[in-house]
mmCIF file of C-alpha atoms and ligand atoms in Angstrom:
data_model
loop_
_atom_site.group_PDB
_atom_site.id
_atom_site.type_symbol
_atom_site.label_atom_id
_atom_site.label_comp_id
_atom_site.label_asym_id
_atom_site.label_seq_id
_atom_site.Cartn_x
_atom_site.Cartn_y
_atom_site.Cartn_z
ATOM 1 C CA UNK A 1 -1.112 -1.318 -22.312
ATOM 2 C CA UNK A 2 -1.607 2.337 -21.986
ATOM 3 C CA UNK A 3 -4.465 1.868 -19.514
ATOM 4 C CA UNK A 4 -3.056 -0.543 -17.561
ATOM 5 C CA UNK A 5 -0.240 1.688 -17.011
ATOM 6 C CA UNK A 6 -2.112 4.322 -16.219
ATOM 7 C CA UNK A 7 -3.690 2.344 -13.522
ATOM 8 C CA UNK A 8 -1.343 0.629 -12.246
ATOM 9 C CA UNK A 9 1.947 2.766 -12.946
ATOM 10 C CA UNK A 10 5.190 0.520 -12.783
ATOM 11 C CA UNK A 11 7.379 1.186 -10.027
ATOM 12 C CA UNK A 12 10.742 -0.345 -10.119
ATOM 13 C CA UNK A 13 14.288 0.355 -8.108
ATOM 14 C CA UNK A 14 17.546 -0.379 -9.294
ATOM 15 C CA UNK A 15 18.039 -3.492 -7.529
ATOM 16 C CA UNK A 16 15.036 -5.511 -8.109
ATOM 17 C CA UNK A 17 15.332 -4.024 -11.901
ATOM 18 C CA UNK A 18 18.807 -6.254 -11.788
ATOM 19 C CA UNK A 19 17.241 -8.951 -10.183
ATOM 20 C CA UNK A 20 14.073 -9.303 -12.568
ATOM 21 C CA UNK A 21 17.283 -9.631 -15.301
ATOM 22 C CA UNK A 22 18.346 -12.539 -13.525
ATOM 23 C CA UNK A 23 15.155 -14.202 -12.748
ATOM 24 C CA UNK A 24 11.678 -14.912 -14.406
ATOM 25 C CA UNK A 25 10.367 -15.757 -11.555
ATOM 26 C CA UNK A 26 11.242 -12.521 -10.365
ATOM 27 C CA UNK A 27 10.519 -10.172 -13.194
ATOM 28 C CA UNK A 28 6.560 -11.699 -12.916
ATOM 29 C CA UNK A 29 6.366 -9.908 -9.529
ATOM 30 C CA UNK A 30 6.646 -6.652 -11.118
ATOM 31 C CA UNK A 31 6.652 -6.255 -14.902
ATOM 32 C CA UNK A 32 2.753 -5.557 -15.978
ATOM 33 C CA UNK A 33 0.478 -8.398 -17.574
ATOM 34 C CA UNK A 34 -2.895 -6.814 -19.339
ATOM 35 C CA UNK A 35 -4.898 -9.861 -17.257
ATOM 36 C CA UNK A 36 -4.977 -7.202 -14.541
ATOM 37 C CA UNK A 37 -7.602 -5.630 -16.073
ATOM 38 C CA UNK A 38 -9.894 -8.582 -15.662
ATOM 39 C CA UNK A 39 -11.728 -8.255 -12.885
ATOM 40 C CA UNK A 40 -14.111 -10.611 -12.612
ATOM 41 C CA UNK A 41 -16.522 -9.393 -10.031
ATOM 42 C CA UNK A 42 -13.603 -8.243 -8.089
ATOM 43 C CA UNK A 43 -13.782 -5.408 -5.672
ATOM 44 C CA UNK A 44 -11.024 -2.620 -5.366
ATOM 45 C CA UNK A 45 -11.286 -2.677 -1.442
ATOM 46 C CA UNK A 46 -12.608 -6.833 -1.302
ATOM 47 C CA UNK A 47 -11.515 -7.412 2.163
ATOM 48 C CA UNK A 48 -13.723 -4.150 3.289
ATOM 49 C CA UNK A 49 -10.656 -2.715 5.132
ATOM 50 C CA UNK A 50 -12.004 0.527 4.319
ATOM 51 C CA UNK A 51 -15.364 -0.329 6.841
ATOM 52 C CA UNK A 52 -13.383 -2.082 9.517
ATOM 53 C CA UNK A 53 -11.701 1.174 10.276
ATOM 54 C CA UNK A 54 -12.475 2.877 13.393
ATOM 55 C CA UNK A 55 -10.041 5.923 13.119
ATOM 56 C CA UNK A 56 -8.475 6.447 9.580
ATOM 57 C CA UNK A 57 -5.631 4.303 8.881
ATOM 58 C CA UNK A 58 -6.261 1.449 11.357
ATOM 59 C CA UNK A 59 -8.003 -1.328 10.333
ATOM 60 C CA UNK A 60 -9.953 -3.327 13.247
ATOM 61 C CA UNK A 61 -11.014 -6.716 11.979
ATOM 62 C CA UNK A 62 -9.992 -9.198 15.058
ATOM 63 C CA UNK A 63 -10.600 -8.764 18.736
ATOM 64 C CA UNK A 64 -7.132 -8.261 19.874
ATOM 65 C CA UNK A 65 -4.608 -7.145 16.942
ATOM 66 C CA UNK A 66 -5.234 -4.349 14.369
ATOM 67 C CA UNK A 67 -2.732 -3.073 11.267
ATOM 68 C CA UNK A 68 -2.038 0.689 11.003
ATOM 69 C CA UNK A 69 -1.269 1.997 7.562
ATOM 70 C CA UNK A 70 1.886 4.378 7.777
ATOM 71 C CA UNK A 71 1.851 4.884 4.289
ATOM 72 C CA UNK A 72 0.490 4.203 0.649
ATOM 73 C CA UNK A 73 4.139 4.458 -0.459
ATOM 74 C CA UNK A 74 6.492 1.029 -1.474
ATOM 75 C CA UNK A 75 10.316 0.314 -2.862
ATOM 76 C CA UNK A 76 8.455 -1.114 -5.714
ATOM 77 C CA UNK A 77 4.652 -1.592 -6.673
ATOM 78 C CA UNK A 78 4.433 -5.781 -6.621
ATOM 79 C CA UNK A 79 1.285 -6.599 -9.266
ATOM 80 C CA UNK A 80 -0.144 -8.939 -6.836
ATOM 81 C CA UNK A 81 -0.177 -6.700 -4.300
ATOM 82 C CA UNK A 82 -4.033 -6.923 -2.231
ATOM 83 C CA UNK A 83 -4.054 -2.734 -1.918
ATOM 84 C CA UNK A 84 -3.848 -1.547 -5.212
ATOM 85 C CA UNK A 85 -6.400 0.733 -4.457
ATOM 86 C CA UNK A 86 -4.074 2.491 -2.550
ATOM 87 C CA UNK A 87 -1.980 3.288 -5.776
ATOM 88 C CA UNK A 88 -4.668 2.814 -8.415
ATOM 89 C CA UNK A 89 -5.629 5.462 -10.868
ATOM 90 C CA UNK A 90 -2.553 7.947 -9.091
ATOM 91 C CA UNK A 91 -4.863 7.519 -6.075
ATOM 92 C CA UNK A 92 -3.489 10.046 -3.657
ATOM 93 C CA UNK A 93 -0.618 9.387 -1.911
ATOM 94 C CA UNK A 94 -0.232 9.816 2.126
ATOM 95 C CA UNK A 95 1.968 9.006 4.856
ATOM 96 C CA UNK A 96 0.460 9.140 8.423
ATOM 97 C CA UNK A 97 0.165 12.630 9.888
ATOM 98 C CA UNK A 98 0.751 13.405 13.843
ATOM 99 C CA UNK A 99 -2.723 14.502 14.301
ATOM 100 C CA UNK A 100 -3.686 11.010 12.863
ATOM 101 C CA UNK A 101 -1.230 9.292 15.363
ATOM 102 C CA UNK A 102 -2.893 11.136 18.160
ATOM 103 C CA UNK A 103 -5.797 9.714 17.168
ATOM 104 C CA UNK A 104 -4.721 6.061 16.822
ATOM 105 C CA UNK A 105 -3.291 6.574 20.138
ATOM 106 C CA UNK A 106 -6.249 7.379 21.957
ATOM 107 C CA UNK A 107 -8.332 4.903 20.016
ATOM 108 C CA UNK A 108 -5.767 2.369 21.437
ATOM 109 C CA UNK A 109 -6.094 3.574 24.825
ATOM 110 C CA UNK A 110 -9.969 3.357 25.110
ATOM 111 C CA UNK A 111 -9.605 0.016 23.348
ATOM 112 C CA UNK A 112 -7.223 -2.312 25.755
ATOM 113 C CA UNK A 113 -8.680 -5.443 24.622
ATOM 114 C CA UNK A 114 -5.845 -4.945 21.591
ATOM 115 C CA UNK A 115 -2.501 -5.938 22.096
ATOM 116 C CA UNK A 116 -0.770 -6.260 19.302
ATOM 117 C CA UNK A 117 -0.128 -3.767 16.244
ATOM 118 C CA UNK A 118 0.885 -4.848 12.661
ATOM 119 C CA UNK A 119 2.965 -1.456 10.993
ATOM 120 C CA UNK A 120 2.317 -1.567 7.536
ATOM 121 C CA UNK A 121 1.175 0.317 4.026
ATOM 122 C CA UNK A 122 2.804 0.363 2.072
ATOM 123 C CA UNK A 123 5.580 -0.301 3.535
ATOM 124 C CA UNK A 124 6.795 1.584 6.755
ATOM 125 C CA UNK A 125 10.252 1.591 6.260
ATOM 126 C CA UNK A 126 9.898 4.004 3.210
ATOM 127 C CA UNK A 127 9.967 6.251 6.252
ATOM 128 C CA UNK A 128 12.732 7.792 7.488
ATOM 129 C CA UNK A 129 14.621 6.154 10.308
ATOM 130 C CA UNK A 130 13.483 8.665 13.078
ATOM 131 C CA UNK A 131 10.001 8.636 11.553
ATOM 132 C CA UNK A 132 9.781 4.502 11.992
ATOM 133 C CA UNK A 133 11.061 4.746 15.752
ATOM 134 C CA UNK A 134 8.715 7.463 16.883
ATOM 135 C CA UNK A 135 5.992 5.465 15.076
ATOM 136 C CA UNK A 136 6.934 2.442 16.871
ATOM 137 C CA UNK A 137 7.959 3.761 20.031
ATOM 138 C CA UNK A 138 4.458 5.596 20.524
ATOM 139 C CA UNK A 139 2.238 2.772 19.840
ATOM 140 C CA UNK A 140 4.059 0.154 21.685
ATOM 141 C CA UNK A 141 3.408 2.878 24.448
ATOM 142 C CA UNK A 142 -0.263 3.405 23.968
ATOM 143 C CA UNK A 143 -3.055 1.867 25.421
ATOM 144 C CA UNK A 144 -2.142 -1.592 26.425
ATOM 145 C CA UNK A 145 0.002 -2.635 23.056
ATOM 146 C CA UNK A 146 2.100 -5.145 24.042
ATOM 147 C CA UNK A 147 4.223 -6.457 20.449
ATOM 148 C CA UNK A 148 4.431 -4.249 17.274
ATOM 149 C CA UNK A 149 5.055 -5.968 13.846
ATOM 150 C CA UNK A 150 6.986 -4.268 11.122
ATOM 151 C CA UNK A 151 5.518 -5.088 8.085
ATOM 152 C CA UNK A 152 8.172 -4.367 5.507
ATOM 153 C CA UNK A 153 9.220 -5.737 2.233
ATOM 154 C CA UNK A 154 12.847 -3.797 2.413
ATOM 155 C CA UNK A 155 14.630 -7.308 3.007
ATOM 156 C CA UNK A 156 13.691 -8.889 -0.372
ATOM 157 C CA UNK A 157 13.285 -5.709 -2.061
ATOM 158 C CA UNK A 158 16.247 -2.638 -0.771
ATOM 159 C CA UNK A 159 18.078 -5.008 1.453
ATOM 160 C CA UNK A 160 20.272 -1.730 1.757
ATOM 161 C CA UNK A 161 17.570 -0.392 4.282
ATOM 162 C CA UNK A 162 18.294 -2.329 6.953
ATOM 163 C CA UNK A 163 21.634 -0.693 8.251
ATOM 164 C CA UNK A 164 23.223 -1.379 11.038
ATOM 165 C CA UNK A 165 22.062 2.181 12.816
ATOM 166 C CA UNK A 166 18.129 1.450 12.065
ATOM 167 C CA UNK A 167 18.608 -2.009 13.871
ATOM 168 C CA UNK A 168 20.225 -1.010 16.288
ATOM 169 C CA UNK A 169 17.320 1.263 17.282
ATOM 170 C CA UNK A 170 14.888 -0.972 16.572
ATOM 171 C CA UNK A 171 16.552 -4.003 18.404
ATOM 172 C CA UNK A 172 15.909 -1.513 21.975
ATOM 173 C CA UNK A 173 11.890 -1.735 21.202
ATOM 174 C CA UNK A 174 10.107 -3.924 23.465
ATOM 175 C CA UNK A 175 7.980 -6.506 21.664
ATOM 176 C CA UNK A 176 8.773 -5.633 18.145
ATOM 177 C CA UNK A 177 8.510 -8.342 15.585
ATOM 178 C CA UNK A 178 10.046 -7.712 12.203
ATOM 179 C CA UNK A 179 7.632 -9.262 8.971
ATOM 180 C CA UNK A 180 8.996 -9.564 5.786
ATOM 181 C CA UNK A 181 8.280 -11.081 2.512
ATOM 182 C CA UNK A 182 10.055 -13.221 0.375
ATOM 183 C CA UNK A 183 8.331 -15.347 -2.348
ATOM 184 C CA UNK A 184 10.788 -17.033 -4.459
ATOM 185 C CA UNK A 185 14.102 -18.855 -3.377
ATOM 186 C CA UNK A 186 15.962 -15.843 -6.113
ATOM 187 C CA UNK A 187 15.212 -13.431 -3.839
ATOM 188 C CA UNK A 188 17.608 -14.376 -1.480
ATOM 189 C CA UNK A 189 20.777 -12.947 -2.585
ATOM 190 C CA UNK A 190 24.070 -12.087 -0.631
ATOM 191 C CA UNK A 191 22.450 -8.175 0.123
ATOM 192 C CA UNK A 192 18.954 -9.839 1.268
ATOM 193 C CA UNK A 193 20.573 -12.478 3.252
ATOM 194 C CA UNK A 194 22.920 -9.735 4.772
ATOM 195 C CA UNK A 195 19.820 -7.520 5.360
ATOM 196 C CA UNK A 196 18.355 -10.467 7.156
ATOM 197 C CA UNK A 197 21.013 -11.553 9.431
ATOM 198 C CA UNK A 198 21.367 -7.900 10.389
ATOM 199 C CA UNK A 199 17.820 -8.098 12.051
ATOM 200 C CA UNK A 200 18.409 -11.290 13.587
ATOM 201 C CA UNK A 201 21.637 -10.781 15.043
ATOM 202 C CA UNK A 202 20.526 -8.048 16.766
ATOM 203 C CA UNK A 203 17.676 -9.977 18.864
ATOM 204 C CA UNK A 204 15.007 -8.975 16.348
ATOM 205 C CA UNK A 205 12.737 -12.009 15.649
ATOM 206 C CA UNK A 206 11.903 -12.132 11.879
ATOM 207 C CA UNK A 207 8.782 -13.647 10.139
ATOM 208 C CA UNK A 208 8.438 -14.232 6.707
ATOM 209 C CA UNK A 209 5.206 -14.250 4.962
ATOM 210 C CA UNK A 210 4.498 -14.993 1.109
ATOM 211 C CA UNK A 211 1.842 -15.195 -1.426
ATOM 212 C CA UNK A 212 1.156 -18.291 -3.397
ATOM 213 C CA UNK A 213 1.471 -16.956 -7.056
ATOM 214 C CA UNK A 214 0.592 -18.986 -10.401
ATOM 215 C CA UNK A 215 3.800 -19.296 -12.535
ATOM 216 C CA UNK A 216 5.617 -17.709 -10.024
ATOM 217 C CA UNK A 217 6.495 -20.137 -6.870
ATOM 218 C CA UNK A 218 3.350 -22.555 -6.857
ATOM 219 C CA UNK A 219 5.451 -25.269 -6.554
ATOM 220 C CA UNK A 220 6.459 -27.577 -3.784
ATOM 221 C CA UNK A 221 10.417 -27.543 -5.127
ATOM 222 C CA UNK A 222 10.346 -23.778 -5.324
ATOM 223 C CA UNK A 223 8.599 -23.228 -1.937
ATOM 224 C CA UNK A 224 10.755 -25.517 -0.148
ATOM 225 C CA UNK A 225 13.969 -24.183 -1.355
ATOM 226 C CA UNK A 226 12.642 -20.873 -0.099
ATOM 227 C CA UNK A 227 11.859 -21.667 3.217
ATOM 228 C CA UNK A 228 14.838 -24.014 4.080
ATOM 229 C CA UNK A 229 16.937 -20.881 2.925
ATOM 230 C CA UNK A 230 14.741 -18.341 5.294
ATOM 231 C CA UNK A 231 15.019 -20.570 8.373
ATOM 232 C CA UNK A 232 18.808 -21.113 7.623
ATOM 233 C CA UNK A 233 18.719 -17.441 8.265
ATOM 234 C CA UNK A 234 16.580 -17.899 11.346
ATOM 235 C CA UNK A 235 13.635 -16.478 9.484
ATOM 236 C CA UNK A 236 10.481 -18.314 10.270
ATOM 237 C CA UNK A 237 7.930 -18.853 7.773
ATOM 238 C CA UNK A 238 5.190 -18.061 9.089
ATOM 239 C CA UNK A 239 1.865 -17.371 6.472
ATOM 240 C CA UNK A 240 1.944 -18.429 2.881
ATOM 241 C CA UNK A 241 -1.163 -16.960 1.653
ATOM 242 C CA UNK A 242 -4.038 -17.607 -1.071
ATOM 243 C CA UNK A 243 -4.322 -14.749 -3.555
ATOM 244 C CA UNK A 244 -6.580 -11.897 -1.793
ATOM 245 C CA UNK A 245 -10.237 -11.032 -3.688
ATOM 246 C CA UNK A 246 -8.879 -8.091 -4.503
ATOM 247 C CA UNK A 247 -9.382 -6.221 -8.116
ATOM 248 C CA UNK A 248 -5.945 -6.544 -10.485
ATOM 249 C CA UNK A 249 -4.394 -9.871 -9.162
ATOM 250 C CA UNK A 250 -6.604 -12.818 -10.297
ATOM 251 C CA UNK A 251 -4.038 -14.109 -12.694
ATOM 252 C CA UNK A 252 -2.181 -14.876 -10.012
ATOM 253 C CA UNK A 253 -4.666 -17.282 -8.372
ATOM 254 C CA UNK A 254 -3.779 -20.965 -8.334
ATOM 255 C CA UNK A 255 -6.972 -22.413 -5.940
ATOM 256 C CA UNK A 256 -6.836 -23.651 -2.521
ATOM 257 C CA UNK A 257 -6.283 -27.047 -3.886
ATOM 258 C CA UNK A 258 -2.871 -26.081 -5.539
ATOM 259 C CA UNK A 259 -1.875 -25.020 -1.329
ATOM 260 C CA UNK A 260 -3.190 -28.250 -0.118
ATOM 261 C CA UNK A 261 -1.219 -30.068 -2.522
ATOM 262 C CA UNK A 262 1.801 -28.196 -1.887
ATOM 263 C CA UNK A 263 1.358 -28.338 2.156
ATOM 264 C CA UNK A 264 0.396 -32.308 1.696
ATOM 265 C CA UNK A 265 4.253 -32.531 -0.186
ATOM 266 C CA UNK A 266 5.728 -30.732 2.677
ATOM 267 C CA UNK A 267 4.308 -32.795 5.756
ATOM 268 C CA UNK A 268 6.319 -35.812 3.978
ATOM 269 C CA UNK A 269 9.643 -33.205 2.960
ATOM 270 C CA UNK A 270 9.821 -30.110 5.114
ATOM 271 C CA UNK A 271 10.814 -29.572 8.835
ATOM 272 C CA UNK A 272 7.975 -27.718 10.694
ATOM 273 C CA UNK A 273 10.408 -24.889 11.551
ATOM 274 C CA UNK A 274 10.413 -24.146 7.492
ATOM 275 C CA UNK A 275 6.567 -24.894 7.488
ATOM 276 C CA UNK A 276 4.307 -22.025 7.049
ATOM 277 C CA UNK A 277 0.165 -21.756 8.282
ATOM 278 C CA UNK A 278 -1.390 -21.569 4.855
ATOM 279 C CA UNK A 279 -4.363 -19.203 5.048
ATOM 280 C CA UNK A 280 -6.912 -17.032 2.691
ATOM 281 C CA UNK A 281 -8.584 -13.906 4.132
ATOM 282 C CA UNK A 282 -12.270 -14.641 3.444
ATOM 283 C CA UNK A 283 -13.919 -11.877 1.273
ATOM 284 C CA UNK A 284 -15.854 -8.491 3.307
ATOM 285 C CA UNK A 285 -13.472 -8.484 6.366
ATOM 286 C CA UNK A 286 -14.683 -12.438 7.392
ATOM 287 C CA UNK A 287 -10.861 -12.813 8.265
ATOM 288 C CA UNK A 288 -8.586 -15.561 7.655
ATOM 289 C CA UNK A 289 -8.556 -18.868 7.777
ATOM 290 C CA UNK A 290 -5.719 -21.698 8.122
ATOM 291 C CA UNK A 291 -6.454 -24.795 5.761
ATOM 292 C CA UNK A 292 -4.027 -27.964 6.627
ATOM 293 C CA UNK A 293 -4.483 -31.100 5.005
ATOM 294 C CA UNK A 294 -7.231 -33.448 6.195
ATOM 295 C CA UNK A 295 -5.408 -36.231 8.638
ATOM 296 C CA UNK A 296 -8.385 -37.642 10.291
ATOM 297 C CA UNK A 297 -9.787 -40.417 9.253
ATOM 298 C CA UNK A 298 -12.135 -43.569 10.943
ATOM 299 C CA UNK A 299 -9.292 -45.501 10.887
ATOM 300 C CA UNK A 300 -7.223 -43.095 12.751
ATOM 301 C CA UNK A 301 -4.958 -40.157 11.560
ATOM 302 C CA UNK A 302 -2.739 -40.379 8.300
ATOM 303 C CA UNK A 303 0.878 -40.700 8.911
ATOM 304 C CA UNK A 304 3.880 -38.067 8.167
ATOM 305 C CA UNK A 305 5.851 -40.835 7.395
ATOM 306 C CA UNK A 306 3.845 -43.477 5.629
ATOM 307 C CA UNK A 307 0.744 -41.829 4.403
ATOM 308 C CA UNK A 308 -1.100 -44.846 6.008
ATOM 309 C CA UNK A 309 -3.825 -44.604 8.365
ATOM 310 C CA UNK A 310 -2.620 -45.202 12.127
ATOM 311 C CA UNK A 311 -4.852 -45.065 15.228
ATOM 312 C CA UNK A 312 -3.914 -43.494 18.607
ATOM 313 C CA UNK A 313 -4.925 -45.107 22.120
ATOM 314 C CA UNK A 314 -5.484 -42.224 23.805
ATOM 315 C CA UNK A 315 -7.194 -39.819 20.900
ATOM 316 C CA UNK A 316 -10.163 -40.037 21.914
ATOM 317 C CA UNK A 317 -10.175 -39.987 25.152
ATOM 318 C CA UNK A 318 -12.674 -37.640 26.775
ATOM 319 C CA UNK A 319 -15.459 -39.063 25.465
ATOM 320 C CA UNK A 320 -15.551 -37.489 21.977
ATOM 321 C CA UNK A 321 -15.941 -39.323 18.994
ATOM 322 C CA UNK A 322 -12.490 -39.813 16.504
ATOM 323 C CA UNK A 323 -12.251 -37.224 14.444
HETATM 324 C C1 PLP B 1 -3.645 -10.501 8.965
HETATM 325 C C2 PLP B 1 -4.254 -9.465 9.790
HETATM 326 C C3 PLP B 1 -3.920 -9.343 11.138
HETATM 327 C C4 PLP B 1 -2.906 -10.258 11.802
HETATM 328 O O1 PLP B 1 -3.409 -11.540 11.851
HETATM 329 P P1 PLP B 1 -2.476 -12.726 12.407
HETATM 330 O O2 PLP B 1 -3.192 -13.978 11.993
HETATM 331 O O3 PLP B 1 -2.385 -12.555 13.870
HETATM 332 O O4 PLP B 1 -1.144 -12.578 11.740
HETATM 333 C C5 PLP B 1 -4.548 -8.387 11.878
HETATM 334 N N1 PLP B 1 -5.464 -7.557 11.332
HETATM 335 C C6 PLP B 1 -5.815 -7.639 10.038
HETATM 336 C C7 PLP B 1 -6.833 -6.707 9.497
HETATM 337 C C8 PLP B 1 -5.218 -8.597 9.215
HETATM 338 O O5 PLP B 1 -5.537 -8.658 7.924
#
C-alpha cells in the first residue's frame, strides 16, 4: 500500500470525502485499490499524447480540434483517471505559463484548419476565475478557433465552483461549450444539480461525458438513471467511454462487449436525448472510435421496438447493396 501511495498519492476534498460516505459507488472513484499496480503491458502515456504535441501542452491528434492542458492540477485525483502520468511518482506539477500561451496562440494562427479547442488538464477550473477567462478569451481569439470546450469535473466534484460571477463571465464567451463528468446517478446531489443549472441557465450548453467503470456504473439501470437525471438538467450525454490503455486503471475495464450490451438495453429503454456515442480511443494516438450496436441485417435493419428484423423500401436505393 505504501507504494501505491506513493505513486499515486490520494487526493480527496471535503465534499466528495462526504459523498464517498454515502455511496460505494462513489468511494471506488477515489479510494486506492493495489490492482493499480498491475500493468499489464500498459503504457504511462498509451494514447502517445506526449508525440502528438506540436507546442507543449497542446495535443494535435485530429484535423480540426486539439485539447490544451492548462494544468496537471484536479479537485480530486479519480483512480481511473487516463493521465496519471501527469501526477504519478509526484511528477511535477504545472499550470500553463504566458510564454506557453503565446506559443499556442501562434501555433493556432499558422494552423486555421483547427477550429475548435477542448480546455482541459487537469482540470481548468482549478484556476482562478480571471485566469480561466483570459485563457478562454485568448484562444477563442486566435487563429481561426471558433468553439472552446471547458473540460471540467467541478460540477460532480466542487459544485461550489461554479458561482454565479464565473458564469456570468463565461456565459459572454462566444462558442464556449461547458464538459463535465458525471459517472454515477449519486453524484447528482442538490449542490451538483445547482452547479449545473447555474451553467445552463445562463445560455451555457453543457455536455456530460463518463467512463464505463467495472463495479462502479457498468450497468444499464445505473447508466440510465444517470443520464435521464443529466438531461432533466438539460445536460446532454454526450461520450460514455471504454477504459483508456493507460498504466493504473485496468481494473476498471469491463470490455467493449459489456458497452454494447448496455447501449443494445438502451435503444429499447432510453430517449436519444439521454443517449450517449459510446467510444474507445484506440491505443498510440489512432483516435477514437464510436461502436453502436449492429442493426443491419439481410433481412433488413433490427427494430427499436421489436428487436425483429424489418426491411425499408427505399434503403437501398442508390444502387448499393443492403447493408
Ligand atoms: C477526444 C479528443 C478530442 C475531441 O474529440 P471529439 O470526438 O470531437 O469530442 C480532440 N482531441 C483529442 C486529442 C482528443 O482526445
Amino acid at each position: 500500500m505504501t507504494e501505491l501511495l506513493r505513486r499515486y498519492p490520494v487526493q480527496l476534498n471535503s465534499y466528495c470525502k462526504a459523498l464517498s460516505g454515502r455511496s460505494s459507488a462513489v468511494a471506488k472513484l477515489y479510494l486506492p485499490d493495489l490492482r493499480e499496480l498491475e500493468n499489464p503491458g500498459l503504457e504511462a502515456d498509451g494514447l502517445a499524447e506526449l508525440e502528438q504535441s506540436p507546442v507543449p501542452n497542446l495535443i494535435r491528434r485530429y484535423r480540426d480540434r486539439a485539447v490544451l492542458l492548462t494544468t496537471s492540477e484536479c479537485f480530486v485525483r479519480c483512480r481511473f483517471c487516463f493521465r496519471k502520468r501527469l501526477w504519478a511518482d509526484g511528477a511535477a506539477r504545472f499550470s500553463l505559463s504566458d510564454e506557453n500561451l503565446d506559443q499556442v496562440c501562434e501555433w493556432l494562427d499558422r494552423n486555421r484548419e483547427v477550429d475548435d479547442i477542448l480546455l482541459s488538464g487537469g482540470d481548468p477550473l482549478v484556476l482562478n476565475d480571471d485566469r480561466v477567462v483570459h485563457l478562454a478569451t485568448r484562444i477563442r481569439a486566435a487563429g481561426n478557433v471558433r468553439t472552446v470546450r471547458i473540460c471540467s469535473r467541478a460540477p460532480a466534484v466542487e459544485p461550489r465552483r461554479i458561482t454565479e460571477q464565473l458564469t456570468e463571465r463565461l456565459s459572454v464567451i462566444d462558442g464556449l461549450w461547458f464538459v463535465t463528468h458525471f459517472n454515477h446517478p449519486d453524484e447528482l446531489t442538490p449542490e451538483s444539480e445547482a452547479a449545473l443549472k447555474r451553467l445552463v441557465s445562463h445560455g451555457i450548453p453543457v455536455l456530460n461525458q463518463s467512463v464505463l467503470l467495472k463495479g462502479v456504473n457498468d450497468d444499464a439501470e445505473t447508466l440510465r438513471r444517470l443520464f435521464k437525471g443529466l438531461s432533466a438538467l438539460r445536460v446532454k450525454p454526450h461520450y460514455l467511454f471504454h477504459i483508456d490503455p493507460v498504466e493504473g486503471v485496468s481494473h476498471f475495464a469491463t470490455g467493449v462487449e459489456k458497452g454494447l450490451a448496455i447501449l443494445e438495453d438502451f435503444r429499447y429503454t432510453l430517449s436519444s436525448l439521454a443517449t450517449p456515442a459510446f467510444a474507445i480511443d484506440l491505443p498510440r494516438g489512432a483516435g477514437k472510435v464510436v461502436l453502436v450496436p449492429d442493426c443491419a441485417g439481410k433481412n433488413g435493419y433490427r427494430s427499436s421496438v421489436t428487436g425483429e428484423y424489418v426491411d425499408h423500401p427505399l434503403a437501398r436505393t442508390g444502387g448499393g447493396q443492403r447493408r
